[in-house]
Amino acid sequence: LLRANKEFPDKAWTYLFLAGVYQRFGSVDEALVVLNRAVERWPANAEARVLRANILAAINKHAQALTEYERAVTLAPELPQTYLFYGIELDRLNQNSKAILILTKCAELAPSMPNAHYYLGTAYFKKGEVDRATREFETTIGLDPQYALAYLQLSKLYRQSGNKAKAQECMQKYGELSMKEKSDQSERTRTFLDDLSKR
């Protein structure tokens, strides 16, 4: 990606992918440098602003992150991922009412996106709107039956409402899916390391 970025300096995707790899491997400062260059070069690129906002949020620069998300929404009002990450950050900062509005917009733009419904459910849960939260988590599972965290949240909701049997059922499903997820991740890591050792 470094080579691609040098060979194609006029292609925004090389900056975005490179920043994503830096972030994934814990090089947040390098990711931010790359995204700053991308935003300077393409100030109207909503994706670059969203990625920069995600990193700013991760390093606790929340006010700057919110500003970036707002700019991205203005630049690309039909891009659901912008609303998703913006809503997650608002919810993290306990701005639940605004988070619900933003995540609702995400779910309207991308009704088949499980993450939109999951995070909308968590925002409703925090606000104490149990029925709405339950509906959103059930929708999440309907769209993606392997979405482990939705089962965990449903288990909490059922336990809170006194439905112990349903709570236990959801917790068991969460446990099964979590174990499978860990196993799959271990297998992917093992395969990656095996491939590296053969080079």
JSON list of C-alpha atoms in Angstrom, two decimals, residues 1-2 9 13 15 34-35 69 106 120 144 168 170 177 179 189-190:
[
{"chain": "A", "resi": 1, "resn": "LEU", "atom": "CA", "xyz": [0.00, 0.00, 0.00]},
{"chain": "A", "resi": 2, "resn": "LEU", "atom": "CA", "xyz": [2.90, 2.37, 0.62]},
{"chain": "A", "resi": 9, "resn": "PRO", "atom": "CA", "xyz": [-0.68, 9.83, -5.41]},
{"chain": "A", "resi": 13, "resn": "TRP", "atom": "CA", "xyz": [-8.35, 5.10, -2.19]},
{"chain": "A", "resi": 15, "resn": "TYR", "atom": "CA", "xyz": [-4.68, 6.94, 1.28]},
{"chain": "A", "resi": 34, "resn": "VAL", "atom": "CA", "xyz": [-2.19, 9.83, 6.02]},
{"chain": "A", "resi": 35, "resn": "LEU", "atom": "CA", "xyz": [-5.81, 10.88, 6.52]},
{"chain": "A", "resi": 69, "resn": "TYR", "atom": "CA", "xyz": [-18.78, 13.45, 11.28]},
{"chain": "A", "resi": 106, "resn": "CYS", "atom": "CA", "xyz": [-28.73, 5.20, 9.07]},
{"chain": "A", "resi": 120, "resn": "LEU", "atom": "CA", "xyz": [-29.91, 1.84, 17.49]},
{"chain": "A", "resi": 144, "resn": "ASP", "atom": "CA", "xyz": [-27.65, -11.65, 10.74]},
{"chain": "A", "resi": 168, "resn": "GLN", "atom": "CA", "xyz": [-30.77, -18.00, 29.37]},
{"chain": "A", "resi": 170, "resn": "CYS", "atom": "CA", "xyz": [-30.05, -15.87, 24.40]},
{"chain": "A", "resi": 177, "resn": "LEU", "atom": "CA", "xyz": [-21.32, -17.68, 18.72]},
{"chain": "A", "resi": 179, "resn": "MET", "atom": "CA", "xyz": [-16.61, -19.31, 20.93]},
{"chain": "A", "resi": 189, "resn": "THR", "atom": "CA", "xyz": [-4.36, -15.86, 12.26]},
{"chain": "A", "resi": 190, "resn": "ARG", "atom": "CA", "xyz": [-2.83, -19.34, 12.00]}
]
